[in-house]
Structures are given as C-alpha cells and as structure tokens.
Coordinates of C-alpha atoms in Angstrom, one line a residue:
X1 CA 0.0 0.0 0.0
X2 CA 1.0 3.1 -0.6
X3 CA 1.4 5.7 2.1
X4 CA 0.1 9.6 1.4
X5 CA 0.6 12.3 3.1
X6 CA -0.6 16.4 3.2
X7 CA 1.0 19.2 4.8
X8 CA -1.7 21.2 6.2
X9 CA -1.0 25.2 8.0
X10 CA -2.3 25.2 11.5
X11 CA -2.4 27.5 14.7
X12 CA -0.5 25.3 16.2
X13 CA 1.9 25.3 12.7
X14 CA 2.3 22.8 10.0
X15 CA 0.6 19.4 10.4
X16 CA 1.3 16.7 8.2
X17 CA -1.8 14.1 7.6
X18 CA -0.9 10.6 6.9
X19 CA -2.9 8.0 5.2
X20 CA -3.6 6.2 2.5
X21 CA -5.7 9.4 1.2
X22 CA -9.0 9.6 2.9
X23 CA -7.9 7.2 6.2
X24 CA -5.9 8.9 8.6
X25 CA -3.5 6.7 10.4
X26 CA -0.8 9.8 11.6
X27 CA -0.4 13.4 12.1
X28 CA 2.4 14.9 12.9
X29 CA 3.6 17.5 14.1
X30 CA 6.4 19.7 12.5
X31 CA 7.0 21.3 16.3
X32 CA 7.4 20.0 19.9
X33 CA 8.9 17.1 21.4
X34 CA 7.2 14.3 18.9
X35 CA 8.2 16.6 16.0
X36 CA 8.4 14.7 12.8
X37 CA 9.4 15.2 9.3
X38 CA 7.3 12.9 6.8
X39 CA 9.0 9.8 6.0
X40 CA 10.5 10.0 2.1
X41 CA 9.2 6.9 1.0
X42 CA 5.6 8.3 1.2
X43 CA 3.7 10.3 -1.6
X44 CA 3.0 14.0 -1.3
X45 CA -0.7 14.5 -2.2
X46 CA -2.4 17.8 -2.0
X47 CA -5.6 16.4 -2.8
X48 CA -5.1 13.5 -0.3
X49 CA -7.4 14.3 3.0
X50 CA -9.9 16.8 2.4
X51 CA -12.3 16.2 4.7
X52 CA -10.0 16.2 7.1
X53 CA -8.1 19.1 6.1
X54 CA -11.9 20.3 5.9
X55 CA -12.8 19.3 9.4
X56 CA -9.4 20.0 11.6
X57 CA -9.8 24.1 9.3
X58 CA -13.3 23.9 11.2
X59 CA -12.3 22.9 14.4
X60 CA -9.3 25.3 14.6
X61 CA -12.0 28.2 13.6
X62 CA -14.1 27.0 16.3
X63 CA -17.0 25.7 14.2
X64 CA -16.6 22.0 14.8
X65 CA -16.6 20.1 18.1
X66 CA -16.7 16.4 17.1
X67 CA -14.4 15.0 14.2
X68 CA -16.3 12.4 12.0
X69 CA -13.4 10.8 10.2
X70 CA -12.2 7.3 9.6
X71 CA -9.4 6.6 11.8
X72 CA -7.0 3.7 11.7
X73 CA -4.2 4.3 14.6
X74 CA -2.2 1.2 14.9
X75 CA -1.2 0.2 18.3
X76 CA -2.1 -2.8 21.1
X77 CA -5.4 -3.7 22.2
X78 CA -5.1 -1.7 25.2
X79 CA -3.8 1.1 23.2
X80 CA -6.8 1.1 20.7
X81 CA -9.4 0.9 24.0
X82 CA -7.7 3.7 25.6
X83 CA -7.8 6.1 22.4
X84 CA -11.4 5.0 22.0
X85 CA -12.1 6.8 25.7
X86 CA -10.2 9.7 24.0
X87 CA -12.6 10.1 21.5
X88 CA -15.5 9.8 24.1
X89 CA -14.0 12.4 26.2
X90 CA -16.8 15.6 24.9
X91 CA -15.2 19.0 23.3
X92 CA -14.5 21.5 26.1
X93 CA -14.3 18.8 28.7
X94 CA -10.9 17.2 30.4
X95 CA -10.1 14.3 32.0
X96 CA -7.5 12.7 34.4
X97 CA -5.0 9.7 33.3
X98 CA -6.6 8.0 36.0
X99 CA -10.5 9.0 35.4
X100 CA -9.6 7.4 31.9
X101 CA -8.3 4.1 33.2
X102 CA -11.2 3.9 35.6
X103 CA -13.1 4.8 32.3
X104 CA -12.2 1.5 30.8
X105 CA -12.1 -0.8 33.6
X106 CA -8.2 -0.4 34.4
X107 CA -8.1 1.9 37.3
X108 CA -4.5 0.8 37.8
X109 CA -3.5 1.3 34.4
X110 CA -2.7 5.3 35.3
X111 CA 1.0 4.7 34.1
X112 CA -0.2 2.2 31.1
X113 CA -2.9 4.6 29.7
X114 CA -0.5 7.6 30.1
X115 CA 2.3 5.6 27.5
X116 CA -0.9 5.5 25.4
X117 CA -1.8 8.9 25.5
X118 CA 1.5 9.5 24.2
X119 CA 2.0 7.2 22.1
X120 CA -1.5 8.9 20.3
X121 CA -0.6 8.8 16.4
X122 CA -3.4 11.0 15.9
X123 CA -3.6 13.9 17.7
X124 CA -5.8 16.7 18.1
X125 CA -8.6 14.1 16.1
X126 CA -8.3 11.5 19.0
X127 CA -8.2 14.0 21.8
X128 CA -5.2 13.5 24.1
X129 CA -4.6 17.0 24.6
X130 CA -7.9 16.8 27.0
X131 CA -5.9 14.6 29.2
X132 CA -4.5 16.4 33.0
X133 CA -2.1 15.1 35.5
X134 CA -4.7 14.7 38.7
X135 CA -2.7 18.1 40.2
X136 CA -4.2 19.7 36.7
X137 CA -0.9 20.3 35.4
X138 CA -1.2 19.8 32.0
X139 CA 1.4 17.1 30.9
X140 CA 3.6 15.7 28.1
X141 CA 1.8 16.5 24.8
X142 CA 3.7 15.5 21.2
X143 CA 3.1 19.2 19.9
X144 CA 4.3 20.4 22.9
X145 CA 2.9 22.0 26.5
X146 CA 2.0 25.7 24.8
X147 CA 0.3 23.5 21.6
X148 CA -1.5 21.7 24.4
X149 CA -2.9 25.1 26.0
X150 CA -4.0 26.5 23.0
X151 CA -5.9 23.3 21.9
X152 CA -7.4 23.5 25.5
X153 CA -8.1 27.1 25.4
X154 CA -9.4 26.9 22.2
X155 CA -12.3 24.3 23.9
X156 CA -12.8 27.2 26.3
X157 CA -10.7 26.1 29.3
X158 CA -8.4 28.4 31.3
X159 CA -5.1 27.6 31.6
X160 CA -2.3 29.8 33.4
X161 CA 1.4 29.3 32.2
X162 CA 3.7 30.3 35.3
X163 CA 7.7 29.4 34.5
X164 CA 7.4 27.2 31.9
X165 CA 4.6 25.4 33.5
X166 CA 1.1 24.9 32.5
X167 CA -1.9 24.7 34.9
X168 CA -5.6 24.1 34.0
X169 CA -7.8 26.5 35.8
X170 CA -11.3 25.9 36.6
X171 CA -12.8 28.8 38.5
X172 CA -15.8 26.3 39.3
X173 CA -13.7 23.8 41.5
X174 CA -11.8 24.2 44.6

C-alpha cells in the first residue's frame, strides 16, 4: 500500500496528515517534542485528506466540536481501547490519566494509559490533549505543552502558564 501524506497550516503550525488518502493513520507534528518530518518513501498529495483538512480548518476556527473521520491508529489492544475513551471524552471537557483508566475498567492502568496517551498517532482528532495530571498540570503532549494550551483554550478552558509550567484553571472547582 502506498502511504500519502498532506502538509496542512495550523495554529499550532504545519501538520502533516498521513494516510492512504481519505484514512488517517498519523499526524504529525512539524513542532514539539514528537516533531516529525514525513518519511521520504511516502507520496505527497495535496488532494489527499480533504475532509480532514476540511474538518481540523473547522475545528481550529471554532466551528466543529466532534471529528467524523475514519481513523486507523495502529497500536495494542489496550492502546486502541484507551484512544477509543479519547474520543468519548466531549469537546470542552478534560479528564485525568486516571479518570480514563477507571473509564475503561483499568483503574491501575494510570501509568499504562498515560504511555498510550502519548504514544496517540493522531492527535488533536483523537483528543489526548484533553488529558491532565490529577494536580491539573497539563502534561507531556507531542506538539508540545504551549500547543497543548491553545488546543485546550481553544475548547474554552483556562489555563495559566507560570515558569514554563502549565496549569488548568477551573474557577468552578476548589
């Protein structure tokens, strides 16, 4: 099969969608700590991806709150169950690693669901950015922490930045 791939502009800078064309199986990110550049055995298309290029334009403007795309992320069994309580986590809402692993029956899986948070090959889509530490710090993220807080305060959260450090700041809770 032959891998595809789109480089796509961003708030958050370029993303690259990777695929075979209209299934998305990567993004990644040109900045941050998972930054990647696409691999040069796969095809540059620019007309590969549009819905998604459609939806993630949408959802950056603030006009979409669910993606409705086919996904194929390879990774475990466990992996696949713990990015399939990503996706059930609702737009504007966060989670703990822990709340998650209790979501899927593995409420001493904090440490196992947080290598599959980051081991997410499709961020943003499958939403790992909604993920806090339980202190609400908010925690390793492939685009990096400041990608993380825009994503977040782009789904209408407030989140302070003190010395390099973000927080997650909800006036409601003690």
């Amino acid at each position: 099969m032959t891998v595809l791939c789109r480089r796509i502009e961003s708030p958050l800078g370029r993303l690259v969608l990777v695929g075979d064309g209209e299934c998305l199986t990567e993004i990644l990110f040109s900045t941050g700590r998972h930054a990647r550049d696409p691999d040069p055995a796969w095809r540059e298309a620019r007309d590969a991806f549009v819905e998604a290029a459609e939806q993630l334009s949408a959802y950056f403007a603030g006009d979409l709150h669910r993606f409705d795309l086919t996904l194929t992320p390879k990774g475990t069994p466990f992996r696949q169950r713990a990015w399939a309580a990503l996706r059930e986590i609702p737009f504007g809402r966060v989670m703990t690693y822990a709340q998650l692993a209790a979501a899927i029956d593995k409420p001493r899986a904090v440490r196992a669901v947080g290598a599959a948070n980051g081991a997410n090959p499709i961020p943003i889509v499958i939403p790992c950015h909604r993920l806090l530490g339980s202190n609400r710090d908010l925690t390793d993220f492939g685009g990096g922490l400041a990608a993380k807080a825009a994503l977040l305060r782009l789904e209408g959260h407030n989140v302070e930045e003190r010395k390099g450090r973000f927080r997650w700041v909800d006036p409601a809770l003690p």
